[in-house]
CSV table of C-alpha atoms in Angstrom, one decimal:
chain,number,residue,atom,x,y,z
K,371,UNK,CA,-35.6,-42.0,-37.1
K,372,UNK,CA,-35.0,-45.6,-35.2
K,373,UNK,CA,-32.7,-46.1,-32.9
K,374,UNK,CA,-30.4,-48.8,-34.9
K,375,UNK,CA,-27.0,-50.5,-35.3
K,376,UNK,CA,-27.0,-50.8,-38.4
K,377,UNK,CA,-24.2,-52.3,-40.8
K,378,UNK,CA,-24.4,-49.7,-43.1
K,379,UNK,CA,-24.9,-45.6,-43.3
K,380,UNK,CA,-26.5,-43.7,-46.5
K,381,UNK,CA,-27.3,-40.2,-47.1
K,382,UNK,CA,-26.8,-37.9,-50.0
K,383,UNK,CA,-24.7,-35.6,-48.2
K,384,UNK,CA,-22.0,-37.4,-46.5
K,385,UNK,CA,-20.0,-34.8,-45.0
K,386,UNK,CA,-15.7,-36.9,-45.6
K,387,UNK,CA,-12.7,-34.7,-45.3
K,388,UNK,CA,-12.2,-34.1,-49.0
K,389,UNK,CA,-15.9,-32.3,-49.1
K,390,UNK,CA,-19.7,-33.6,-48.8
K,391,UNK,CA,-20.9,-36.1,-51.8
K,392,UNK,CA,-24.2,-38.9,-51.3
K,393,UNK,CA,-22.0,-42.2,-50.2
K,394,UNK,CA,-22.8,-45.2,-48.4
K,395,UNK,CA,-20.1,-46.2,-45.5
K,396,UNK,CA,-20.1,-49.7,-44.5
K,397,UNK,CA,-19.4,-50.0,-40.3
K,398,UNK,CA,-17.8,-53.0,-39.0
K,399,UNK,CA,-16.7,-54.1,-35.7
K,400,UNK,CA,-17.5,-50.4,-34.9
K,401,UNK,CA,-14.9,-49.1,-37.1
K,402,UNK,CA,-16.1,-47.3,-40.4
K,403,UNK,CA,-14.9,-49.8,-43.4
K,404,UNK,CA,-15.6,-48.4,-46.6
K,405,UNK,CA,-16.8,-45.3,-47.9
K,406,UNK,CA,-18.8,-46.8,-51.2
K,407,UNK,CA,-20.9,-44.9,-54.1
K,408,UNK,CA,-24.9,-44.0,-53.0
K,409,UNK,CA,-26.6,-47.1,-53.2
K,410,UNK,CA,-24.4,-49.4,-53.5
K,411,UNK,CA,-23.5,-51.5,-51.1
K,412,UNK,CA,-25.6,-54.0,-50.5
K,413,UNK,CA,-27.6,-54.9,-47.2
K,414,UNK,CA,-29.4,-58.8,-46.1
K,415,UNK,CA,-31.6,-57.2,-43.7
K,416,UNK,CA,-33.6,-54.0,-43.6
K,417,UNK,CA,-32.1,-53.2,-40.5
K,418,UNK,CA,-28.9,-53.0,-41.7
K,419,UNK,CA,-29.2,-50.0,-43.4
K,420,UNK,CA,-30.4,-46.6,-42.5
K,421,UNK,CA,-30.9,-44.4,-45.1
K,422,UNK,CA,-31.3,-41.1,-44.2
K,423,UNK,CA,-32.5,-40.2,-47.7
K,424,UNK,CA,-31.7,-35.9,-47.8
K,425,UNK,CA,-30.4,-35.7,-44.0
K,426,UNK,CA,-27.0,-35.1,-43.2
K,427,UNK,CA,-24.0,-37.9,-42.2
K,428,UNK,CA,-21.6,-36.1,-40.2
K,429,UNK,CA,-19.0,-37.2,-37.6
K,430,UNK,CA,-19.2,-37.6,-34.6
K,431,UNK,CA,-18.4,-34.0,-32.7
K,432,UNK,CA,-15.5,-33.6,-30.6
K,433,UNK,CA,-15.5,-31.3,-27.2
K,434,UNK,CA,-12.9,-30.8,-25.1
K,435,UNK,CA,-14.1,-28.0,-23.4
K,436,UNK,CA,-16.2,-29.6,-21.3
K,437,UNK,CA,-16.9,-29.2,-17.1
K,438,UNK,CA,-18.0,-32.8,-15.6
K,439,UNK,CA,-17.9,-31.0,-12.0
K,440,UNK,CA,-18.2,-34.3,-10.5
K,441,UNK,CA,-17.1,-35.6,-7.8
K,442,UNK,CA,-17.9,-32.6,-5.6
K,443,UNK,CA,-20.3,-30.9,-7.5
K,444,UNK,CA,-22.2,-33.1,-9.3
K,445,UNK,CA,-25.8,-30.9,-8.5
K,446,UNK,CA,-23.8,-28.7,-10.8
K,447,UNK,CA,-23.3,-31.1,-13.8
K,448,UNK,CA,-22.4,-34.9,-14.0
K,449,UNK,CA,-21.5,-37.7,-16.2
K,450,UNK,CA,-24.4,-39.3,-16.8
K,451,UNK,CA,-26.5,-35.8,-17.3
K,452,UNK,CA,-23.6,-34.3,-19.5
K,453,UNK,CA,-22.7,-37.4,-21.3
K,454,UNK,CA,-27.0,-37.8,-22.8
K,455,UNK,CA,-27.0,-34.0,-23.7
K,456,UNK,CA,-23.5,-34.6,-25.6
K,457,UNK,CA,-24.9,-37.7,-27.0
K,458,UNK,CA,-28.3,-35.5,-28.1
K,459,UNK,CA,-26.2,-32.8,-28.8
K,460,UNK,CA,-23.7,-34.8,-31.8
K,461,UNK,CA,-20.6,-35.4,-29.5
K,462,UNK,CA,-19.2,-38.1,-29.4
K,463,UNK,CA,-16.3,-37.4,-27.1
K,464,UNK,CA,-15.8,-35.4,-24.2
K,465,UNK,CA,-13.0,-34.2,-22.7
K,466,UNK,CA,-13.8,-33.1,-19.5
K,467,UNK,CA,-12.1,-30.5,-17.3
K,468,UNK,CA,-9.8,-30.6,-14.1
K,469,UNK,CA,-12.1,-28.6,-12.5
K,470,UNK,CA,-14.8,-28.2,-10.9
K,471,UNK,CA,-14.5,-31.8,-9.4
K,472,UNK,CA,-13.2,-32.3,-6.3
K,473,UNK,CA,-11.3,-33.4,-5.9
K,474,UNK,CA,-9.6,-31.4,-9.0
K,475,UNK,CA,-7.9,-33.5,-11.5
K,476,UNK,CA,-3.6,-32.1,-10.6
K,477,UNK,CA,-3.0,-35.8,-9.4
K,478,UNK,CA,-2.8,-39.6,-10.7
K,479,UNK,CA,-5.2,-40.4,-7.4
K,480,UNK,CA,-7.2,-37.1,-8.7
K,481,UNK,CA,-7.7,-38.6,-12.0
K,482,UNK,CA,-8.6,-42.5,-10.1
K,483,UNK,CA,-10.8,-41.0,-8.3
K,484,UNK,CA,-12.4,-39.6,-12.1
K,485,UNK,CA,-12.2,-41.7,-13.5
K,486,UNK,CA,-13.2,-44.7,-11.3
K,487,UNK,CA,-16.8,-42.7,-10.5
K,488,UNK,CA,-17.1,-41.9,-15.1
K,489,UNK,CA,-16.8,-45.6,-15.2
K,490,UNK,CA,-20.6,-46.7,-16.1
K,491,UNK,CA,-21.8,-43.8,-16.5
K,492,UNK,CA,-20.3,-42.2,-20.0
K,493,UNK,CA,-23.3,-41.7,-22.6
K,494,UNK,CA,-20.7,-41.1,-25.5
K,495,UNK,CA,-16.3,-41.6,-25.6
K,496,UNK,CA,-14.7,-39.1,-22.0
K,497,UNK,CA,-11.4,-38.7,-21.6
K,498,UNK,CA,-9.5,-35.7,-19.1
K,499,UNK,CA,-7.5,-32.8,-18.9
K,500,UNK,CA,-4.8,-32.6,-16.3
K,501,UNK,CA,-4.3,-29.6,-14.1
K,502,UNK,CA,-1.1,-27.3,-13.6
K,503,UNK,CA,-1.4,-25.7,-10.7
K,504,UNK,CA,1.2,-23.7,-8.6
K,505,UNK,CA,3.2,-26.7,-6.5
K,506,UNK,CA,1.9,-29.7,-8.3
K,507,UNK,CA,5.1,-29.5,-11.3
K,508,UNK,CA,5.4,-33.2,-10.0
K,509,UNK,CA,3.0,-34.8,-10.2
K,510,UNK,CA,2.3,-33.6,-14.4
K,511,UNK,CA,4.8,-36.3,-15.1
K,512,UNK,CA,3.0,-39.2,-13.7
K,513,UNK,CA,-0.1,-37.9,-14.8
K,514,UNK,CA,1.0,-37.5,-18.4
K,515,UNK,CA,2.2,-41.4,-18.1
K,516,UNK,CA,-1.5,-42.3,-17.4
K,517,UNK,CA,-3.4,-40.8,-20.0
K,518,UNK,CA,-4.8,-36.9,-19.6
K,519,UNK,CA,-4.5,-35.0,-23.2
K,520,UNK,CA,-2.8,-32.3,-21.9
K,521,UNK,CA,-3.2,-29.2,-18.8
K,522,UNK,CA,-5.4,-26.9,-18.2
K,523,UNK,CA,-3.9,-23.5,-16.1
K,524,UNK,CA,-5.5,-19.7,-14.9
K,525,UNK,CA,-3.2,-17.0,-15.6
K,526,UNK,CA,-6.5,-15.0,-13.0
K,527,UNK,CA,-8.6,-16.7,-10.0
K,528,UNK,CA,-10.4,-19.9,-11.2
K,529,UNK,CA,-13.6,-19.1,-9.1
K,530,UNK,CA,-12.8,-22.6,-6.7
K,531,UNK,CA,-10.0,-22.7,-4.1
K,532,UNK,CA,-9.1,-25.8,-4.6
K,533,UNK,CA,-7.4,-25.4,-8.2
K,534,UNK,CA,-5.2,-22.0,-7.7
K,535,UNK,CA,-4.1,-20.0,-10.9
K,536,UNK,CA,-0.4,-19.7,-11.5
K,537,UNK,CA,-0.2,-16.2,-10.1
K,538,UNK,CA,3.9,-15.2,-10.8
K,539,UNK,CA,5.9,-15.3,-13.7
K,540,UNK,CA,7.9,-18.1,-12.3
K,541,UNK,CA,5.1,-20.5,-11.6
K,542,UNK,CA,4.0,-19.8,-14.5
K,543,UNK,CA,7.6,-21.0,-16.3
K,544,UNK,CA,7.8,-23.7,-14.2
K,545,UNK,CA,4.8,-25.8,-15.5
K,546,UNK,CA,5.7,-24.8,-18.7
K,547,UNK,CA,9.1,-25.9,-18.5
K,548,UNK,CA,8.1,-29.0,-17.7
K,549,UNK,CA,4.9,-29.8,-20.2
K,550,UNK,CA,7.8,-28.9,-22.7
K,551,UNK,CA,10.0,-31.4,-20.9
K,552,UNK,CA,7.1,-33.8,-20.9
K,553,UNK,CA,6.1,-33.4,-24.4
K,554,UNK,CA,3.0,-32.6,-23.2
K,555,UNK,CA,0.1,-29.4,-24.1
K,556,UNK,CA,-0.4,-26.2,-21.9
K,557,UNK,CA,-4.5,-25.3,-22.6
K,558,UNK,CA,-4.7,-21.9,-20.5
K,559,UNK,CA,-7.5,-19.4,-19.3
K,560,UNK,CA,-5.5,-16.4,-19.9
K,561,UNK,CA,-7.1,-13.1,-18.3
K,562,UNK,CA,-4.9,-10.8,-16.4
K,563,UNK,CA,-5.4,-10.3,-13.0
K,564,UNK,CA,-4.1,-7.0,-12.4
K,565,UNK,CA,-5.8,-6.0,-15.2
K,566,UNK,CA,-9.2,-7.8,-14.1
K,567,UNK,CA,-8.9,-5.6,-10.0
K,568,UNK,CA,-7.6,-2.8,-12.2
K,569,UNK,CA,-11.8,-2.5,-14.0
K,570,UNK,CA,-14.5,-1.3,-12.3
K,571,UNK,CA,-16.9,-3.2,-10.2
K,572,UNK,CA,-19.9,-2.3,-9.9
K,573,UNK,CA,-22.4,-5.1,-9.5
K,574,UNK,CA,-25.8,-5.3,-10.3
K,575,UNK,CA,-28.2,-6.5,-13.6
K,576,UNK,CA,-26.8,-3.9,-15.9
K,577,UNK,CA,-24.8,-6.4,-18.7
K,578,UNK,CA,-22.9,-3.5,-19.4
K,579,UNK,CA,-20.9,-3.1,-15.8
K,580,UNK,CA,-20.2,-7.1,-15.7
K,581,UNK,CA,-18.6,-6.4,-19.6
K,582,UNK,CA,-16.4,-3.3,-18.0
K,583,UNK,CA,-15.5,-5.8,-15.0
K,584,UNK,CA,-14.0,-7.9,-17.4
K,585,UNK,CA,-12.3,-5.8,-20.5
K,586,UNK,CA,-10.2,-7.2,-24.3
K,587,UNK,CA,-7.3,-6.0,-22.3
K,588,UNK,CA,-7.3,-8.7,-19.7
K,589,UNK,CA,-6.9,-11.1,-22.1
K,590,UNK,CA,-4.6,-9.5,-24.7
K,591,UNK,CA,-1.8,-8.7,-21.7
K,592,UNK,CA,-2.4,-12.5,-20.3
K,593,UNK,CA,-1.4,-14.0,-23.6
K,594,UNK,CA,0.8,-11.9,-24.4
K,595,UNK,CA,2.8,-13.1,-20.8
K,596,UNK,CA,2.0,-15.6,-21.9
K,597,UNK,CA,3.3,-16.9,-25.9
K,598,UNK,CA,6.2,-15.6,-24.0
K,599,UNK,CA,7.3,-18.1,-21.6
K,600,UNK,CA,6.0,-20.1,-24.3
K,601,UNK,CA,8.7,-18.3,-26.7
K,602,UNK,CA,11.4,-19.2,-23.3
K,603,UNK,CA,10.7,-22.4,-22.8
K,604,UNK,CA,9.7,-24.0,-26.0
K,605,UNK,CA,6.1,-25.2,-24.2
K,606,UNK,CA,3.2,-26.1,-26.8
K,607,UNK,CA,0.5,-24.2,-25.8
K,608,UNK,CA,-3.0,-23.6,-26.8
K,609,UNK,CA,-6.0,-20.8,-25.5
K,610,UNK,CA,-8.9,-21.1,-24.5
K,611,UNK,CA,-12.8,-19.8,-25.4
K,612,UNK,CA,-10.8,-16.5,-26.5
K,613,UNK,CA,-13.7,-14.3,-26.7
K,614,UNK,CA,-11.2,-11.0,-28.0
K,615,UNK,CA,-10.6,-10.6,-31.6
K,616,UNK,CA,-7.7,-8.6,-29.9
K,617,UNK,CA,-5.7,-11.8,-29.1
K,618,UNK,CA,-5.7,-12.4,-33.0
K,619,UNK,CA,-2.7,-10.3,-33.6
K,620,UNK,CA,-0.7,-11.0,-30.6
K,621,UNK,CA,-1.2,-14.9,-31.8
K,622,UNK,CA,-0.4,-14.6,-35.7
K,623,UNK,CA,2.9,-12.9,-34.5
K,624,UNK,CA,3.8,-15.3,-32.4
K,625,UNK,CA,3.1,-18.0,-35.0
K,626,UNK,CA,5.5,-15.7,-37.2
K,627,UNK,CA,8.5,-16.7,-34.4
K,628,UNK,CA,8.0,-19.7,-34.2
K,629,UNK,CA,5.6,-20.2,-30.7
K,630,UNK,CA,3.9,-23.2,-31.1
K,631,UNK,CA,0.6,-21.4,-30.1
K,632,UNK,CA,-3.0,-22.6,-31.8
K,633,UNK,CA,-6.3,-21.2,-29.7
K,634,UNK,CA,-9.7,-22.3,-29.5
K,635,UNK,CA,-13.4,-20.5,-29.8
K,636,UNK,CA,-16.6,-20.6,-28.0
K,637,UNK,CA,-20.2,-21.1,-29.4
K,638,UNK,CA,-20.9,-18.5,-27.0
K,639,UNK,CA,-19.2,-16.0,-28.7
K,640,UNK,CA,-19.9,-16.6,-32.0
K,641,UNK,CA,-23.8,-16.6,-31.9
K,642,UNK,CA,-24.6,-14.1,-28.7
K,643,UNK,CA,-23.6,-11.1,-28.2
K,644,UNK,CA,-23.3,-7.9,-25.5
K,645,UNK,CA,-26.2,-5.9,-27.3
K,646,UNK,CA,-28.7,-9.1,-26.6
K,647,UNK,CA,-28.2,-9.9,-23.0
K,648,UNK,CA,-31.2,-8.7,-21.4
K,649,UNK,CA,-30.8,-7.0,-17.8
K,650,UNK,CA,-30.3,-9.6,-15.1
K,651,UNK,CA,-29.7,-12.4,-17.8
K,652,UNK,CA,-27.2,-14.2,-15.5
K,653,UNK,CA,-28.0,-17.0,-17.9
K,654,UNK,CA,-25.5,-14.8,-20.6
K,655,UNK,CA,-23.0,-14.4,-17.6
K,656,UNK,CA,-19.1,-16.1,-18.3
K,657,UNK,CA,-16.0,-15.6,-18.0
K,658,UNK,CA,-14.4,-14.2,-20.5
K,659,UNK,CA,-17.4,-12.4,-21.3
K,660,UNK,CA,-19.5,-12.0,-24.8
K,661,UNK,CA,-18.8,-9.0,-26.6
K,662,UNK,CA,-20.3,-6.6,-28.9
K,663,UNK,CA,-21.6,-7.9,-32.5
K,664,UNK,CA,-18.7,-6.3,-34.3
K,665,UNK,CA,-16.4,-8.4,-32.0
K,666,UNK,CA,-18.3,-11.3,-33.1
K,667,UNK,CA,-18.2,-10.1,-36.7
K,668,UNK,CA,-14.1,-10.2,-35.8
K,669,UNK,CA,-14.5,-14.2,-34.4
K,670,UNK,CA,-16.3,-15.4,-37.7
K,671,UNK,CA,-13.8,-13.8,-39.4
K,672,UNK,CA,-11.0,-15.3,-38.0
K,673,UNK,CA,-12.2,-18.5,-38.3
K,674,UNK,CA,-12.7,-18.6,-41.9
K,675,UNK,CA,-9.3,-17.5,-41.8
K,676,UNK,CA,-8.4,-21.0,-39.4
K,677,UNK,CA,-7.0,-18.6,-37.0
K,678,UNK,CA,-9.0,-20.9,-34.9
K,679,UNK,CA,-8.0,-25.0,-34.3
K,680,UNK,CA,-11.4,-25.5,-32.7
K,681,UNK,CA,-14.7,-23.8,-31.9
K,682,UNK,CA,-15.9,-25.9,-29.0
K,683,UNK,CA,-18.6,-25.6,-26.0
K,684,UNK,CA,-16.6,-24.0,-22.4
K,685,UNK,CA,-19.9,-25.8,-21.4
K,686,UNK,CA,-19.5,-25.2,-17.1
K,687,UNK,CA,-23.3,-25.2,-15.7
K,688,UNK,CA,-23.9,-24.3,-12.3
K,689,UNK,CA,-27.3,-24.8,-10.2
K,690,UNK,CA,-29.5,-22.1,-10.7
K,691,UNK,CA,-28.9,-20.3,-7.4
K,692,UNK,CA,-25.5,-19.8,-8.1
K,693,UNK,CA,-26.7,-18.5,-11.8
K,694,UNK,CA,-28.4,-16.3,-10.2
K,695,UNK,CA,-31.3,-16.7,-12.5
K,696,UNK,CA,-34.3,-14.5,-12.2
K,697,UNK,CA,-37.6,-16.7,-13.0
K,698,UNK,CA,-35.4,-19.3,-10.5
K,699,UNK,CA,-35.8,-15.9,-7.6
K,700,UNK,CA,-32.0,-15.4,-7.9
K,701,UNK,CA,-31.5,-11.8,-7.3
K,702,UNK,CA,-30.1,-11.3,-11.6
K,703,UNK,CA,-26.6,-9.4,-9.8
K,704,UNK,CA,-24.1,-10.4,-12.9
K,705,UNK,CA,-21.6,-9.7,-9.6
K,706,UNK,CA,-22.2,-12.6,-7.6
K,707,UNK,CA,-23.7,-15.1,-10.4
K,708,UNK,CA,-21.5,-17.9,-11.0
K,709,UNK,CA,-20.0,-17.5,-15.2
K,710,UNK,CA,-20.6,-20.5,-17.3
K,711,UNK,CA,-22.6,-20.8,-20.1
K,712,UNK,CA,-25.1,-24.1,-19.7
K,713,UNK,CA,-24.4,-25.5,-24.1
K,714,UNK,CA,-23.2,-29.2,-24.6
K,715,UNK,CA,-26.8,-30.5,-26.5
K,716,UNK,CA,-26.9,-27.4,-28.6
K,717,UNK,CA,-23.3,-25.8,-30.1
K,718,UNK,CA,-23.9,-27.6,-32.5
K,719,UNK,CA,-27.7,-26.4,-34.5
K,720,UNK,CA,-26.6,-23.3,-32.6
K,721,UNK,CA,-23.2,-22.9,-34.7
K,722,UNK,CA,-24.5,-23.8,-37.1
K,723,UNK,CA,-28.0,-21.0,-37.6
K,724,UNK,CA,-25.3,-18.9,-37.6
K,725,UNK,CA,-22.8,-20.0,-40.1
K,726,UNK,CA,-25.0,-21.1,-41.7
K,727,UNK,CA,-27.1,-17.4,-42.2
K,728,UNK,CA,-22.8,-15.8,-43.0
K,729,UNK,CA,-22.4,-18.5,-46.1
K,730,UNK,CA,-20.4,-21.3,-44.2
K,731,UNK,CA,-20.7,-25.0,-44.9
K,732,UNK,CA,-22.1,-28.0,-43.1
K,733,UNK,CA,-17.9,-28.9,-44.1
K,734,UNK,CA,-16.7,-25.6,-42.3
K,735,UNK,CA,-18.6,-27.1,-38.7
K,736,UNK,CA,-17.6,-30.4,-39.3
K,737,UNK,CA,-13.9,-28.8,-39.6
K,738,UNK,CA,-14.4,-26.7,-36.7
K,739,UNK,CA,-16.2,-28.8,-34.2
K,740,UNK,CA,-15.0,-32.6,-35.0
K,741,UNK,CA,-11.7,-32.3,-36.6
K,742,UNK,CA,-10.0,-29.3,-34.9
K,743,UNK,CA,-10.9,-30.5,-31.7
K,744,UNK,CA,-9.8,-34.2,-32.6
K,745,UNK,CA,-6.1,-33.2,-33.5
K,746,UNK,CA,-6.2,-30.6,-30.9
K,747,UNK,CA,-6.5,-34.5,-28.2
K,748,UNK,CA,-4.0,-36.0,-30.6
K,749,UNK,CA,-7.3,-38.2,-31.6
K,750,UNK,CA,-7.4,-37.4,-35.2
K,751,UNK,CA,-6.1,-41.1,-35.9
K,752,UNK,CA,-10.1,-42.8,-34.5
K,753,UNK,CA,-12.2,-39.7,-33.9
K,754,UNK,CA,-13.0,-36.3,-35.7
K,755,UNK,CA,-13.7,-37.6,-39.5
K,756,UNK,CA,-16.3,-40.1,-41.7
K,757,UNK,CA,-12.7,-41.7,-43.2
K,758,UNK,CA,-12.2,-45.4,-43.4
K,759,UNK,CA,-10.6,-46.7,-40.0
K,760,UNK,CA,-12.0,-43.9,-37.4
K,761,UNK,CA,-14.4,-44.8,-35.5
K,762,UNK,CA,-17.7,-44.9,-36.6
K,763,UNK,CA,-19.0,-42.1,-34.3
K,764,UNK,CA,-22.2,-40.9,-37.6
K,765,UNK,CA,-24.3,-38.4,-36.3
K,766,UNK,CA,-28.1,-37.9,-38.7
K,767,UNK,CA,-28.5,-34.1,-38.9
K,768,UNK,CA,-30.7,-32.5,-40.5
K,769,UNK,CA,-29.9,-28.7,-41.0
K,770,UNK,CA,-32.5,-27.5,-42.2
K,771,UNK,CA,-34.7,-28.9,-38.9
K,772,UNK,CA,-35.8,-25.6,-36.6
K,773,UNK,CA,-36.8,-26.4,-33.4
K,774,UNK,CA,-37.8,-23.3,-30.6
K,775,UNK,CA,-35.2,-24.4,-27.8
K,776,UNK,CA,-37.4,-26.0,-24.6
K,777,UNK,CA,-35.0,-25.8,-21.1
K,778,UNK,CA,-37.2,-28.7,-19.7
K,779,UNK,CA,-36.2,-31.2,-24.0
K,780,UNK,CA,-32.4,-30.9,-22.5
K,781,UNK,CA,-30.5,-33.5,-20.4
K,782,UNK,CA,-28.0,-30.9,-19.2
K,783,UNK,CA,-28.7,-31.0,-14.8
K,784,UNK,CA,-30.0,-27.5,-14.4
K,785,UNK,CA,-32.4,-26.7,-16.5
K,786,UNK,CA,-30.2,-22.9,-17.2
K,787,UNK,CA,-29.1,-21.4,-21.1
K,788,UNK,CA,-28.7,-18.4,-22.5
K,789,UNK,CA,-30.4,-20.7,-25.9
K,790,UNK,CA,-33.7,-20.9,-24.0
K,791,UNK,CA,-36.4,-19.6,-26.5
K,792,UNK,CA,-34.5,-19.2,-29.0
K,793,UNK,CA,-34.9,-20.3,-32.3
K,794,UNK,CA,-32.5,-22.2,-33.9
K,795,UNK,CA,-31.4,-24.5,-37.3
K,796,UNK,CA,-30.9,-27.8,-37.4
K,797,UNK,CA,-31.2,-30.8,-35.8
K,798,UNK,CA,-29.8,-34.0,-34.6
K,799,UNK,CA,-31.5,-36.8,-35.1
K,800,UNK,CA,-29.3,-39.5,-34.6
K,801,UNK,CA,-25.8,-40.5,-32.7
K,802,UNK,CA,-24.0,-43.5,-33.1
K,803,UNK,CA,-20.9,-44.0,-31.3
K,804,UNK,CA,-18.6,-47.2,-33.0
K,805,UNK,CA,-22.0,-47.9,-35.3
K,806,UNK,CA,-24.6,-48.4,-31.9
K,807,UNK,CA,-26.7,-45.7,-32.1
K,808,UNK,CA,-26.9,-43.8,-28.9
K,809,UNK,CA,-30.8,-44.2,-26.5
K,810,UNK,CA,-30.6,-41.9,-23.4
K,811,UNK,CA,-32.7,-43.8,-22.1
K,812,UNK,CA,-30.6,-47.1,-22.0
K,813,UNK,CA,-27.7,-48.3,-20.5
K,814,UNK,CA,-24.5,-46.2,-21.3
K,815,UNK,CA,-21.6,-48.1,-23.5
K,816,UNK,CA,-19.1,-44.8,-23.5
K,817,UNK,CA,-15.3,-45.7,-22.6
K,818,UNK,CA,-13.3,-44.0,-20.2
K,819,UNK,CA,-10.2,-42.7,-23.0
K,820,UNK,CA,-6.4,-42.1,-22.4
K,821,UNK,CA,-4.1,-39.8,-24.8
K,822,UNK,CA,-2.8,-42.5,-27.3
K,823,UNK,CA,0.5,-43.9,-27.0
K,824,UNK,CA,2.8,-42.0,-28.7
K,825,UNK,CA,0.6,-39.3,-29.9
K,826,UNK,CA,1.9,-35.5,-29.8
K,827,UNK,CA,0.3,-33.6,-27.5
K,828,UNK,CA,-2.0,-31.0,-29.6
K,829,UNK,CA,-1.8,-30.5,-32.9
K,830,UNK,CA,1.2,-31.4,-35.0
């Protein structure tokens, strides 16, 4: 499909908020101006029409969980490589995590450094989370006024010294109380350090040993502690990257008690399973970990029942040596390998491959990966749907297109992903950002986003 900037995008499979149907979508000044019956909108010149035929038209995905790592650890990932990967995967909006960059986004000055670094390097629209760490409670309100979308905290060590975790209840409550006061969303990595410390720690190449070192009890204990603190403070909280289905009853009970809590899961928890991880397969290492097939089935059931507001990548790459990948001379030792999955370009086809097998529709995938994350970030007035007035962020997606994952064809910086060699179904053909086709070889035109003035932090 040629790279064009059409006035009308036409498809027999347009995924709209009310469902999938044939339609014409009129783009004007970067926004969706009109949605009309298929084949009814006139065009004066052939270049003004992109007729996709049976290729589906989706809204651009919104990925609210991406570790870009620049500045400071740009050899792991950078704004240019990450946002090119995003566009190639149908993601038109990325919200960057406050670590593992140096400085982290825990002060307004740190945010200014990150924004200045990102200028002119974004192939998609780009926003930023702030960080809530011990001692920076006075920084939260200035960061919120500067436009961060909320604040990330860890309840266990983050893995980098410059972003410490909230180690006790006093630190957690102070952070949540301040976020409740200013109306900010708290997004939390929930694993309990005491449970982790008590778990068996066996270095080596066997995935079962690594899995035993990050038990599901670490998630449930941390989530229980967080929900109790949220109940006391009135904070709005969001649980990041839920890997264990054992968390779900806690969330349901808390919601029934009036706690404002949402949760997300990730493509790797929905599409991969512990039984598939080979010895030395450190590309699969993430925290919390990929669990067994029965747990994966339970996550899919919860997703179908609306328990998760979003499916987002948690794209957290590192260099091949840090990942200890045997193919690149690494030891394959799960204990010493960096934990993080590189999947930003592959999330949509990975989820669609498994979703279709389980009887889900493109509309389901759009709800999980576009509409839900847009609502979480408070961007649902402009992102997350093909609807009049929204940004013309659009994706031509071939739901039947099959391809093998070749790392040399991925845009993220380092050639490591657990999807390498897998056959996926669903191919992104063209991505449009505000009506303009994104060309990874051309100049970027993504914008730096701030939380919209007056928009609530988190879902309503």
